[in-house]
């Protein structure tokens, strides 16, 4: 029997794929916190003499995504005076599962992309102070930006290479994927112990040091070695 909806369901959110007519349909957006030691320190974490802490995760709604070809327009959000940029490698899953073994995990990654995890840093600081949820600091409208993806079959699985971000021509973030505390395979394995992953899931894998504030009118250019660049403007 055909389901009759009270109103038309929203169209799926999608990301273009370089060199392909088909686009990547997005199911869910997961993000990893503090996955580069230098960024963890700039956010106030103490050095972990005992070693790396387990990864932690948060989510953004799929419809928080801004993607497409060319320069992406991103609206400066309400309820903040301190919108921060976080440049991140995005892993786009073509298959999923639960309790995925780390040595099987990269087989789930269909494509990679360059993404921005936009953050209302002032709202996040208040949430941390009060022990409140992070949702409104991380999962607001247009908070997840993603450049066109490249198929892993073309670029290989990314474990090292430059990750960088420029604002108005000035370099602000400059790191290397090899600095990730938890590489992509480990992130997928750990995340799949918490939720069942599936095709369409995007995973934002954390940001290197150098996060900072964005202003209306800022022009952003960002990249990860081997992937299509991200171009955006804050409006
Ligand atoms: Mn982030």
PDB file of C-alpha atoms and ligand atoms in Angstrom:
ATOM      1  CA  UNK A   1       0.000   0.000   0.000  1.00  0.00           C
ATOM      2  CA  UNK A   2       1.306   3.459  -0.865  1.00  0.00           C
ATOM      3  CA  UNK A   3       1.916   5.735   2.091  1.00  0.00           C
ATOM      4  CA  UNK A   4       0.004   8.984   1.855  1.00  0.00           C
ATOM      5  CA  UNK A   5       1.814  11.881   3.521  1.00  0.00           C
ATOM      6  CA  UNK A   6       0.058  14.882   5.038  1.00  0.00           C
ATOM      7  CA  UNK A   7       2.546  17.043   3.112  1.00  0.00           C
ATOM      8  CA  UNK A   8       5.469  16.343   0.786  1.00  0.00           C
ATOM      9  CA  UNK A   9       8.470  14.883   2.662  1.00  0.00           C
ATOM     10  CA  UNK A  10      11.632  16.971   2.290  1.00  0.00           C
ATOM     11  CA  UNK A  11      13.903  16.058  -0.603  1.00  0.00           C
ATOM     12  CA  UNK A  12      17.052  14.181   0.460  1.00  0.00           C
ATOM     13  CA  UNK A  13      20.112  16.335   1.146  1.00  0.00           C
ATOM     14  CA  UNK A  14      23.039  15.497  -1.142  1.00  0.00           C
ATOM     15  CA  UNK A  15      26.669  16.257  -1.925  1.00  0.00           C
ATOM     16  CA  UNK A  16      28.113  16.372  -5.479  1.00  0.00           C
ATOM     17  CA  UNK A  17      30.843  13.890  -6.383  1.00  0.00           C
ATOM     18  CA  UNK A  18      33.724  15.048  -8.578  1.00  0.00           C
ATOM     19  CA  UNK A  19      33.582  13.553 -12.074  1.00  0.00           C
ATOM     20  CA  UNK A  20      30.227  11.828 -11.443  1.00  0.00           C
ATOM     21  CA  UNK A  21      26.693  12.673 -12.522  1.00  0.00           C
ATOM     22  CA  UNK A  22      25.319  10.853  -9.460  1.00  0.00           C
ATOM     23  CA  UNK A  23      25.313  12.704  -6.136  1.00  0.00           C
ATOM     24  CA  UNK A  24      25.867  11.307  -2.625  1.00  0.00           C
ATOM     25  CA  UNK A  25      22.580  11.172  -0.661  1.00  0.00           C
ATOM     26  CA  UNK A  26      23.099  12.130   2.990  1.00  0.00           C
ATOM     27  CA  UNK A  27      21.566  10.092   5.805  1.00  0.00           C
ATOM     28  CA  UNK A  28      23.176  11.372   9.020  1.00  0.00           C
ATOM     29  CA  UNK A  29      26.058  13.665   9.999  1.00  0.00           C
ATOM     30  CA  UNK A  30      28.410  12.618  12.792  1.00  0.00           C
ATOM     31  CA  UNK A  31      31.356  14.646  14.079  1.00  0.00           C
ATOM     32  CA  UNK A  32      34.381  13.769  16.192  1.00  0.00           C
ATOM     33  CA  UNK A  33      35.535  16.168  18.904  1.00  0.00           C
ATOM     34  CA  UNK A  34      39.151  17.052  19.701  1.00  0.00           C
ATOM     35  CA  UNK A  35      40.860  14.664  17.318  1.00  0.00           C
ATOM     36  CA  UNK A  36      44.072  16.684  16.865  1.00  0.00           C
ATOM     37  CA  UNK A  37      46.187  17.223  19.994  1.00  0.00           C
ATOM     38  CA  UNK A  38      47.097  20.847  19.177  1.00  0.00           C
ATOM     39  CA  UNK A  39      43.424  21.757  18.767  1.00  0.00           C
ATOM     40  CA  UNK A  40      42.511  19.921  21.992  1.00  0.00           C
ATOM     41  CA  UNK A  41      45.103  22.073  23.770  1.00  0.00           C
ATOM     42  CA  UNK A  42      43.808  25.325  22.261  1.00  0.00           C
ATOM     43  CA  UNK A  43      40.345  24.309  23.534  1.00  0.00           C
ATOM     44  CA  UNK A  44      41.724  23.950  27.050  1.00  0.00           C
ATOM     45  CA  UNK A  45      42.371  20.222  27.327  1.00  0.00           C
ATOM     46  CA  UNK A  46      45.265  19.140  29.514  1.00  0.00           C
ATOM     47  CA  UNK A  47      47.934  16.883  28.110  1.00  0.00           C
ATOM     48  CA  UNK A  48      47.004  13.292  28.661  1.00  0.00           C
ATOM     49  CA  UNK A  49      50.049  11.679  30.229  1.00  0.00           C
ATOM     50  CA  UNK A  50      48.114   8.410  30.228  1.00  0.00           C
ATOM     51  CA  UNK A  51      47.686   8.595  26.449  1.00  0.00           C
ATOM     52  CA  UNK A  52      44.880   9.321  24.042  1.00  0.00           C
ATOM     53  CA  UNK A  53      41.344   9.683  25.357  1.00  0.00           C
ATOM     54  CA  UNK A  54      38.663   7.668  23.558  1.00  0.00           C
ATOM     55  CA  UNK A  55      37.003   9.627  20.734  1.00  0.00           C
ATOM     56  CA  UNK A  56      33.708  11.398  21.485  1.00  0.00           C
ATOM     57  CA  UNK A  57      30.969  12.208  19.024  1.00  0.00           C
ATOM     58  CA  UNK A  58      28.171  14.640  18.365  1.00  0.00           C
ATOM     59  CA  UNK A  59      25.701  15.017  15.488  1.00  0.00           C
ATOM     60  CA  UNK A  60      24.289  17.596  13.152  1.00  0.00           C
ATOM     61  CA  UNK A  61      20.928  17.207  11.384  1.00  0.00           C
ATOM     62  CA  UNK A  62      21.294  16.170   7.737  1.00  0.00           C
ATOM     63  CA  UNK A  63      19.512  19.345   6.679  1.00  0.00           C
ATOM     64  CA  UNK A  64      22.201  21.466   8.381  1.00  0.00           C
ATOM     65  CA  UNK A  65      24.328  20.657   5.320  1.00  0.00           C
ATOM     66  CA  UNK A  66      25.400  23.285   2.789  1.00  0.00           C
ATOM     67  CA  UNK A  67      26.923  21.713  -0.300  1.00  0.00           C
ATOM     68  CA  UNK A  68      27.173  22.110  -4.041  1.00  0.00           C
ATOM     69  CA  UNK A  69      29.539  23.185  -6.789  1.00  0.00           C
ATOM     70  CA  UNK A  70      31.456  26.462  -6.705  1.00  0.00           C
ATOM     71  CA  UNK A  71      31.390  29.075  -3.944  1.00  0.00           C
ATOM     72  CA  UNK A  72      28.928  28.121  -1.202  1.00  0.00           C
ATOM     73  CA  UNK A  73      26.942  30.866   0.536  1.00  0.00           C
ATOM     74  CA  UNK A  74      26.671  30.333   4.290  1.00  0.00           C
ATOM     75  CA  UNK A  75      24.409  32.564   6.381  1.00  0.00           C
ATOM     76  CA  UNK A  76      25.894  33.921   9.599  1.00  0.00           C
ATOM     77  CA  UNK A  77      23.652  32.261  12.214  1.00  0.00           C
ATOM     78  CA  UNK A  78      21.579  34.039  14.861  1.00  0.00           C
ATOM     79  CA  UNK A  79      22.257  33.625  18.609  1.00  0.00           C
ATOM     80  CA  UNK A  80      26.040  33.943  18.443  1.00  0.00           C
ATOM     81  CA  UNK A  81      28.738  36.604  18.458  1.00  0.00           C
ATOM     82  CA  UNK A  82      31.543  34.072  17.983  1.00  0.00           C
ATOM     83  CA  UNK A  83      31.036  31.784  14.974  1.00  0.00           C
ATOM     84  CA  UNK A  84      34.113  29.559  14.553  1.00  0.00           C
ATOM     85  CA  UNK A  85      35.503  27.683  11.563  1.00  0.00           C
ATOM     86  CA  UNK A  86      36.785  24.116  11.892  1.00  0.00           C
ATOM     87  CA  UNK A  87      38.254  22.644   8.692  1.00  0.00           C
ATOM     88  CA  UNK A  88      37.811  18.857   8.612  1.00  0.00           C
ATOM     89  CA  UNK A  89      38.268  15.792   6.441  1.00  0.00           C
ATOM     90  CA  UNK A  90      34.829  14.263   5.805  1.00  0.00           C
ATOM     91  CA  UNK A  91      34.449  10.504   5.289  1.00  0.00           C
ATOM     92  CA  UNK A  92      31.330   9.590   3.281  1.00  0.00           C
ATOM     93  CA  UNK A  93      30.116   6.052   3.908  1.00  0.00           C
ATOM     94  CA  UNK A  94      28.862   3.757   1.160  1.00  0.00           C
ATOM     95  CA  UNK A  95      28.108   0.978   3.621  1.00  0.00           C
ATOM     96  CA  UNK A  96      27.909   0.628   7.377  1.00  0.00           C
ATOM     97  CA  UNK A  97      27.087  -1.745  10.177  1.00  0.00           C
ATOM     98  CA  UNK A  98      27.589  -2.118  13.918  1.00  0.00           C
ATOM     99  CA  UNK A  99      30.720  -3.266  15.747  1.00  0.00           C
ATOM    100  CA  UNK A 100      32.840  -2.780  12.627  1.00  0.00           C
ATOM    101  CA  UNK A 101      36.419  -4.006  13.053  1.00  0.00           C
ATOM    102  CA  UNK A 102      39.058  -1.309  12.507  1.00  0.00           C
ATOM    103  CA  UNK A 103      40.769  -3.377   9.820  1.00  0.00           C
ATOM    104  CA  UNK A 104      37.451  -3.604   7.885  1.00  0.00           C
ATOM    105  CA  UNK A 105      36.375  -0.020   8.466  1.00  0.00           C
ATOM    106  CA  UNK A 106      37.926   1.735   5.463  1.00  0.00           C
ATOM    107  CA  UNK A 107      35.934  -0.551   3.165  1.00  0.00           C
ATOM    108  CA  UNK A 108      32.878   1.437   4.360  1.00  0.00           C
ATOM    109  CA  UNK A 109      34.268   4.736   3.034  1.00  0.00           C
ATOM    110  CA  UNK A 110      32.970   5.427  -0.470  1.00  0.00           C
ATOM    111  CA  UNK A 111      34.353   8.966  -0.785  1.00  0.00           C
ATOM    112  CA  UNK A 112      36.138  11.788   1.006  1.00  0.00           C
ATOM    113  CA  UNK A 113      35.492  15.502   1.092  1.00  0.00           C
ATOM    114  CA  UNK A 114      36.574  18.803   2.614  1.00  0.00           C
ATOM    115  CA  UNK A 115      34.142  20.057   5.233  1.00  0.00           C
ATOM    116  CA  UNK A 116      33.583  22.861   7.706  1.00  0.00           C
ATOM    117  CA  UNK A 117      32.176  22.147  11.165  1.00  0.00           C
ATOM    118  CA  UNK A 118      30.784  25.589  12.020  1.00  0.00           C
ATOM    119  CA  UNK A 119      30.441  26.226  15.741  1.00  0.00           C
ATOM    120  CA  UNK A 120      28.756  28.849  17.905  1.00  0.00           C
ATOM    121  CA  UNK A 121      31.778  28.910  20.232  1.00  0.00           C
ATOM    122  CA  UNK A 122      30.169  31.216  22.801  1.00  0.00           C
ATOM    123  CA  UNK A 123      27.101  28.979  23.022  1.00  0.00           C
ATOM    124  CA  UNK A 124      29.310  25.893  23.296  1.00  0.00           C
ATOM    125  CA  UNK A 125      31.314  27.480  26.133  1.00  0.00           C
ATOM    126  CA  UNK A 126      28.103  28.196  28.072  1.00  0.00           C
ATOM    127  CA  UNK A 127      26.872  24.641  27.448  1.00  0.00           C
ATOM    128  CA  UNK A 128      30.135  23.171  28.732  1.00  0.00           C
ATOM    129  CA  UNK A 129      29.996  25.395  31.817  1.00  0.00           C
ATOM    130  CA  UNK A 130      26.435  24.381  32.631  1.00  0.00           C
ATOM    131  CA  UNK A 131      26.700  20.743  31.542  1.00  0.00           C
ATOM    132  CA  UNK A 132      24.055  21.369  28.867  1.00  0.00           C
ATOM    133  CA  UNK A 133      23.824  19.607  25.470  1.00  0.00           C
ATOM    134  CA  UNK A 134      25.925  20.907  22.563  1.00  0.00           C
ATOM    135  CA  UNK A 135      23.161  20.717  19.956  1.00  0.00           C
ATOM    136  CA  UNK A 136      22.493  24.425  19.536  1.00  0.00           C
ATOM    137  CA  UNK A 137      26.220  25.197  19.405  1.00  0.00           C
ATOM    138  CA  UNK A 138      26.938  22.573  16.742  1.00  0.00           C
ATOM    139  CA  UNK A 139      23.777  21.430  14.977  1.00  0.00           C
ATOM    140  CA  UNK A 140      22.211  24.687  13.794  1.00  0.00           C
ATOM    141  CA  UNK A 141      21.055  25.527  10.247  1.00  0.00           C
ATOM    142  CA  UNK A 142      23.909  25.626   7.679  1.00  0.00           C
ATOM    143  CA  UNK A 143      26.443  24.458  10.291  1.00  0.00           C
ATOM    144  CA  UNK A 144      27.867  21.644   8.142  1.00  0.00           C
ATOM    145  CA  UNK A 145      29.538  22.772   4.921  1.00  0.00           C
ATOM    146  CA  UNK A 146      30.916  20.218   2.455  1.00  0.00           C
ATOM    147  CA  UNK A 147      32.752  20.606  -0.856  1.00  0.00           C
ATOM    148  CA  UNK A 148      32.216  18.065  -3.647  1.00  0.00           C
ATOM    149  CA  UNK A 149      33.442  14.579  -2.689  1.00  0.00           C
ATOM    150  CA  UNK A 150      36.027  12.446  -4.437  1.00  0.00           C
ATOM    151  CA  UNK A 151      35.584   8.684  -4.659  1.00  0.00           C
ATOM    152  CA  UNK A 152      38.047   6.701  -2.536  1.00  0.00           C
ATOM    153  CA  UNK A 153      38.527   4.503  -5.609  1.00  0.00           C
ATOM    154  CA  UNK A 154      40.189   7.561  -7.209  1.00  0.00           C
ATOM    155  CA  UNK A 155      42.041   9.238  -4.333  1.00  0.00           C
ATOM    156  CA  UNK A 156      42.763   6.225  -2.128  1.00  0.00           C
ATOM    157  CA  UNK A 157      42.210   6.203   1.624  1.00  0.00           C
ATOM    158  CA  UNK A 158      43.559   9.348   3.233  1.00  0.00           C
ATOM    159  CA  UNK A 159      45.823   8.878   6.247  1.00  0.00           C
ATOM    160  CA  UNK A 160      48.232  11.755   5.641  1.00  0.00           C
ATOM    161  CA  UNK A 161      48.388  14.977   3.666  1.00  0.00           C
ATOM    162  CA  UNK A 162      47.944  18.686   4.234  1.00  0.00           C
ATOM    163  CA  UNK A 163      44.674  20.077   5.639  1.00  0.00           C
ATOM    164  CA  UNK A 164      44.388  23.873   5.583  1.00  0.00           C
ATOM    165  CA  UNK A 165      42.042  26.857   5.607  1.00  0.00           C
ATOM    166  CA  UNK A 166      42.449  30.451   4.435  1.00  0.00           C
ATOM    167  CA  UNK A 167      40.201  33.394   5.256  1.00  0.00           C
ATOM    168  CA  UNK A 168      40.384  36.385   2.900  1.00  0.00           C
ATOM    169  CA  UNK A 169      43.703  35.021   1.618  1.00  0.00           C
ATOM    170  CA  UNK A 170      45.264  34.563   5.066  1.00  0.00           C
ATOM    171  CA  UNK A 171      46.246  31.096   6.236  1.00  0.00           C
ATOM    172  CA  UNK A 172      44.475  30.276   9.524  1.00  0.00           C
ATOM    173  CA  UNK A 173      44.582  26.493   9.875  1.00  0.00           C
ATOM    174  CA  UNK A 174      47.424  24.339   8.545  1.00  0.00           C
ATOM    175  CA  UNK A 175      47.892  20.758   9.659  1.00  0.00           C
ATOM    176  CA  UNK A 176      48.326  17.225   8.409  1.00  0.00           C
ATOM    177  CA  UNK A 177      45.894  14.319   8.490  1.00  0.00           C
ATOM    178  CA  UNK A 178      48.692  12.275  10.071  1.00  0.00           C
ATOM    179  CA  UNK A 179      48.203  14.403  13.236  1.00  0.00           C
ATOM    180  CA  UNK A 180      44.781  12.861  13.887  1.00  0.00           C
ATOM    181  CA  UNK A 181      44.643  11.161  17.265  1.00  0.00           C
ATOM    182  CA  UNK A 182      42.109   8.687  15.928  1.00  0.00           C
ATOM    183  CA  UNK A 183      42.529   7.920  12.216  1.00  0.00           C
ATOM    184  CA  UNK A 184      39.427   7.367  10.055  1.00  0.00           C
ATOM    185  CA  UNK A 185      39.419   3.567  10.459  1.00  0.00           C
ATOM    186  CA  UNK A 186      39.499   3.856  14.257  1.00  0.00           C
ATOM    187  CA  UNK A 187      36.807   6.540  14.238  1.00  0.00           C
ATOM    188  CA  UNK A 188      34.447   4.330  12.228  1.00  0.00           C
ATOM    189  CA  UNK A 189      35.178   1.289  14.414  1.00  0.00           C
ATOM    190  CA  UNK A 190      34.530   3.256  17.616  1.00  0.00           C
ATOM    191  CA  UNK A 191      31.449   5.104  16.321  1.00  0.00           C
ATOM    192  CA  UNK A 192      29.948   1.789  15.216  1.00  0.00           C
ATOM    193  CA  UNK A 193      30.020   0.611  18.840  1.00  0.00           C
ATOM    194  CA  UNK A 194      27.574   3.459  19.658  1.00  0.00           C
ATOM    195  CA  UNK A 195      25.293   3.516  16.612  1.00  0.00           C
ATOM    196  CA  UNK A 196      24.657   1.368  13.556  1.00  0.00           C
ATOM    197  CA  UNK A 197      26.234   3.156  10.629  1.00  0.00           C
ATOM    198  CA  UNK A 198      24.801   3.050   7.116  1.00  0.00           C
ATOM    199  CA  UNK A 199      25.352   4.227   3.558  1.00  0.00           C
ATOM    200  CA  UNK A 200      24.826   7.981   3.395  1.00  0.00           C
ATOM    201  CA  UNK A 201      26.423   8.772   6.729  1.00  0.00           C
ATOM    202  CA  UNK A 202      28.983  11.596   6.733  1.00  0.00           C
ATOM    203  CA  UNK A 203      31.669  11.654   9.420  1.00  0.00           C
ATOM    204  CA  UNK A 204      33.484  14.923  10.163  1.00  0.00           C
ATOM    205  CA  UNK A 205      36.799  13.758  11.558  1.00  0.00           C
ATOM    206  CA  UNK A 206      37.985  16.683  13.687  1.00  0.00           C
ATOM    207  CA  UNK A 207      39.976  19.848  13.108  1.00  0.00           C
ATOM    208  CA  UNK A 208      43.640  20.824  13.434  1.00  0.00           C
ATOM    209  CA  UNK A 209      44.720  23.840  15.497  1.00  0.00           C
ATOM    210  CA  UNK A 210      43.980  27.433  14.478  1.00  0.00           C
ATOM    211  CA  UNK A 211      40.206  27.685  14.858  1.00  0.00           C
ATOM    212  CA  UNK A 212      38.892  31.227  15.112  1.00  0.00           C
ATOM    213  CA  UNK A 213      36.061  33.623  14.476  1.00  0.00           C
ATOM    214  CA  UNK A 214      34.296  34.290  11.187  1.00  0.00           C
ATOM    215  CA  UNK A 215      32.624  37.536  10.169  1.00  0.00           C
ATOM    216  CA  UNK A 216      30.002  38.365   7.560  1.00  0.00           C
ATOM    217  CA  UNK A 217      31.714  38.907   4.212  1.00  0.00           C
ATOM    218  CA  UNK A 218      34.599  36.521   4.929  1.00  0.00           C
ATOM    219  CA  UNK A 219      35.728  34.457   1.945  1.00  0.00           C
ATOM    220  CA  UNK A 220      36.954  30.976   2.815  1.00  0.00           C
ATOM    221  CA  UNK A 221      39.152  28.679   0.805  1.00  0.00           C
ATOM    222  CA  UNK A 222      40.124  25.326   2.291  1.00  0.00           C
ATOM    223  CA  UNK A 223      41.560  22.027   1.250  1.00  0.00           C
ATOM    224  CA  UNK A 224      42.814  18.568   1.953  1.00  0.00           C
ATOM    225  CA  UNK A 225      45.562  17.201  -0.295  1.00  0.00           C
ATOM    226  CA  UNK A 226      43.995  15.181  -3.102  1.00  0.00           C
ATOM    227  CA  UNK A 227      40.419  16.479  -2.711  1.00  0.00           C
ATOM    228  CA  UNK A 228      38.332  19.199  -4.391  1.00  0.00           C
ATOM    229  CA  UNK A 229      38.770  22.529  -2.586  1.00  0.00           C
ATOM    230  CA  UNK A 230      36.063  24.128  -0.482  1.00  0.00           C
ATOM    231  CA  UNK A 231      35.067  27.706  -1.367  1.00  0.00           C
ATOM    232  CA  UNK A 232      32.579  29.557   0.776  1.00  0.00           C
ATOM    233  CA  UNK A 233      31.420  33.038   1.693  1.00  0.00           C
ATOM    234  CA  UNK A 234      29.791  34.094   4.956  1.00  0.00           C
ATOM    235  CA  UNK A 235      26.743  36.254   4.210  1.00  0.00           C
TER     236      UNK A 235
HETATM  237 MN1  LIG B   1      34.845  19.804  14.722  1.00  0.00          MN
END
